[in-house]
mmCIF file of C-alpha atoms in Angstrom:
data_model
loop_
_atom_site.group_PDB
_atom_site.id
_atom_site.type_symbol
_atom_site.label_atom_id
_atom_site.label_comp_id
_atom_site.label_asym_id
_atom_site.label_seq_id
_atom_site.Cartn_x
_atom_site.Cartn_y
_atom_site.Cartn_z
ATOM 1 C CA UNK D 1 0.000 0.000 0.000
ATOM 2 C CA UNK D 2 1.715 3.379 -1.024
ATOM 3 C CA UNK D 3 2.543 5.966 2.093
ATOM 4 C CA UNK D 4 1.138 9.570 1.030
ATOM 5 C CA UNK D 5 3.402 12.520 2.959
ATOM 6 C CA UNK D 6 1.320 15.328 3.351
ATOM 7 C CA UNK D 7 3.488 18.605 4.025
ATOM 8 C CA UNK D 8 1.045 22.051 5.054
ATOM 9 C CA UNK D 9 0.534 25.110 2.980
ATOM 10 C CA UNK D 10 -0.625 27.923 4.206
ATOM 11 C CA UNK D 11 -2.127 31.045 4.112
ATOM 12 C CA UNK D 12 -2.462 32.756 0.951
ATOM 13 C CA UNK D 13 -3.000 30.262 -1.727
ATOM 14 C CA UNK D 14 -5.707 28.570 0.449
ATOM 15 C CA UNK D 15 -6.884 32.240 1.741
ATOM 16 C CA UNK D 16 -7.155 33.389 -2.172
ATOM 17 C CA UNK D 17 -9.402 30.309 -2.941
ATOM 18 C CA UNK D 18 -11.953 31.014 -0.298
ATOM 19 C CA UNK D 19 -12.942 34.611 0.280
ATOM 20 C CA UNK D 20 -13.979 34.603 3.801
ATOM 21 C CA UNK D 21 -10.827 33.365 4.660
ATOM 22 C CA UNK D 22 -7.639 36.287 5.237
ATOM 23 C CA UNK D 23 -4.932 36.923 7.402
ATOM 24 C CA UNK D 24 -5.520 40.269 9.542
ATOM 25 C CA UNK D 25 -3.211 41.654 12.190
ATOM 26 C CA UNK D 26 -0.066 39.316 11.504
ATOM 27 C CA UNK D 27 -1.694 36.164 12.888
ATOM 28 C CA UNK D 28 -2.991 33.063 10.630
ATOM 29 C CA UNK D 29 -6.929 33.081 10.628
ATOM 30 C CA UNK D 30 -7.405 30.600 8.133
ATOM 31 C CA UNK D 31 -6.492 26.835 7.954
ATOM 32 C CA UNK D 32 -3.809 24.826 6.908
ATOM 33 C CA UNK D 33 -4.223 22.836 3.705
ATOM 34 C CA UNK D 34 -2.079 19.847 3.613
ATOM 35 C CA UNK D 35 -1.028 18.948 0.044
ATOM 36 C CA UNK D 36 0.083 15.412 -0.750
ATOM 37 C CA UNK D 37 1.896 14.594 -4.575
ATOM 38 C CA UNK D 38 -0.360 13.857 -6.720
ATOM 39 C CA UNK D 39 1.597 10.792 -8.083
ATOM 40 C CA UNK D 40 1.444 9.317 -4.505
ATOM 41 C CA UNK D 41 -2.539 10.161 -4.493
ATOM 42 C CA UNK D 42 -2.698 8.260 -8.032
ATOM 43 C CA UNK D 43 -0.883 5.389 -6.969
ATOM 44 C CA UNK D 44 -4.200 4.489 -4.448
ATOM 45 C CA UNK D 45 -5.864 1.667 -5.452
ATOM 46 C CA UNK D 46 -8.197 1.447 -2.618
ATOM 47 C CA UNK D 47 -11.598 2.535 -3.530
ATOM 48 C CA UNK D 48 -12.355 5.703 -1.477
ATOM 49 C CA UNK D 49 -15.091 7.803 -0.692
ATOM 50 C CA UNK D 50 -14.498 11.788 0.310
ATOM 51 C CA UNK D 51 -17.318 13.311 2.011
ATOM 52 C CA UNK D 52 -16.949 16.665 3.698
ATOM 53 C CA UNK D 53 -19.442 19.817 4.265
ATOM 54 C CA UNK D 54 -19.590 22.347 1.638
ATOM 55 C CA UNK D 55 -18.026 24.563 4.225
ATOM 56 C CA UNK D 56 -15.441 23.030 6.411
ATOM 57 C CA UNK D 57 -13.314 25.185 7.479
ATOM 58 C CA UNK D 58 -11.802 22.644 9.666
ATOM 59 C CA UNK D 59 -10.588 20.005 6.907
ATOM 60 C CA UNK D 60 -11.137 23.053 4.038
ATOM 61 C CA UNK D 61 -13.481 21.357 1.069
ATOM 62 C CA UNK D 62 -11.092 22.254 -1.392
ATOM 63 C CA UNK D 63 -8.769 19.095 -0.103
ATOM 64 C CA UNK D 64 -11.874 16.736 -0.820
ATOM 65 C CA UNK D 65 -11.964 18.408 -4.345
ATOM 66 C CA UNK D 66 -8.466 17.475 -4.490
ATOM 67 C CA UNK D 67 -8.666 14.241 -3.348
ATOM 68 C CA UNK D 68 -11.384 13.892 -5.586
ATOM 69 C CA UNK D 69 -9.479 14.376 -8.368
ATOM 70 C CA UNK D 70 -6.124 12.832 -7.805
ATOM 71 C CA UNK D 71 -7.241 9.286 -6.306
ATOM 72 C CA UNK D 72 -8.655 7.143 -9.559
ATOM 73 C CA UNK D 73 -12.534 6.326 -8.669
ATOM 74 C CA UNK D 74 -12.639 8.018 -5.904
ATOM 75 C CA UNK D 75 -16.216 9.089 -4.892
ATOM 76 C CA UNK D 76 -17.014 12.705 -3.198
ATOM 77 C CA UNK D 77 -20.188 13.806 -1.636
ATOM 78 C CA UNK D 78 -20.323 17.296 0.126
ATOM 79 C CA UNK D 79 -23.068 18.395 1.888
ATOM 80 C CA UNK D 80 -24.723 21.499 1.295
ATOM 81 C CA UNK D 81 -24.913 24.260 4.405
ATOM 82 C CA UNK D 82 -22.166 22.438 6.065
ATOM 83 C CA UNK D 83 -18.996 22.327 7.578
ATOM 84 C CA UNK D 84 -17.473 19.860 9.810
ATOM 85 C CA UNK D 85 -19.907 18.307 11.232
ATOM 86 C CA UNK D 86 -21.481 17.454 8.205
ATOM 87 C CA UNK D 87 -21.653 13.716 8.894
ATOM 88 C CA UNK D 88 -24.044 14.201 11.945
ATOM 89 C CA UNK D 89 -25.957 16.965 10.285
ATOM 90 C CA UNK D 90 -26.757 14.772 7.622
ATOM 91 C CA UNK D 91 -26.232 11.459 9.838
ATOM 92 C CA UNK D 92 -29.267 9.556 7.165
ATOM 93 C CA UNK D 93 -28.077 10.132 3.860
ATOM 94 C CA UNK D 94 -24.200 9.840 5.118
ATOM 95 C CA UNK D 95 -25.288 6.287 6.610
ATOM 96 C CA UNK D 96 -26.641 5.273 3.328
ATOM 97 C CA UNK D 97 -23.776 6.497 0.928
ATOM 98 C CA UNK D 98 -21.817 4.584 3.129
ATOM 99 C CA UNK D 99 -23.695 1.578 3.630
ATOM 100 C CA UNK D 100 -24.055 1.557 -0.609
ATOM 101 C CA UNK D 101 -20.205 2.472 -1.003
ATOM 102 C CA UNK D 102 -19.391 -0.770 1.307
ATOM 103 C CA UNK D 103 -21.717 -2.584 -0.738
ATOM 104 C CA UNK D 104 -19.400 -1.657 -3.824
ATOM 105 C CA UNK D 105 -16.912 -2.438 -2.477
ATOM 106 C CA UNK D 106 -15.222 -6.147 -3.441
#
């Protein structure tokens, strides 16, 4: 099974992608994204499911985009009106998509 290093970038890039997010008065105000290669990402064979609130500033959504992208199959579901939390504010349909990705999964 491949190991994916994740190393943190921060502020700007991640602050310029989400408007509500910007440094003020010298200290960080917005969260870390962690970045892995994307080779190691494509090198997954697992089957994977992202899910994540459309509004996590927590784990930001933009890392389940990317980890949407980079992993081959990988499924993504992101809850609308949500952040991180989004699992118990949609605790039904979460249980289901999971319940039908574990079902898929051979």
């Amino acid at each position: 099974m491949p190991t994916v290093t994740l190393k943190p970038v921060c502020c700007d890039r991640l602050c310029s992608m989400h408007p509500r997010l910007e440094p003020d008065d010298g200290k960080v105000s917005c969260p870390v994204l962690w970045v892995a290669n994307n080779a190691q990402l494509e090198a997954i064979k697992q089957p994977v499911l992202v899910v994540n609130g459309n509004d996590d500033l927590i784990a930001p959504t933009v890392n389940s985009y990317v980890l949407y992208q980079h992993i081959p199959g990988a499924q993504l579901s992101l809850y609308p009106d949500s952040g991180h939390g989004s699992l118990f504010q949609y605790h039904a349909l979460f249980v289901s998509q999971v319940n039908t990705f574990l079902d898929g999964v051979r």
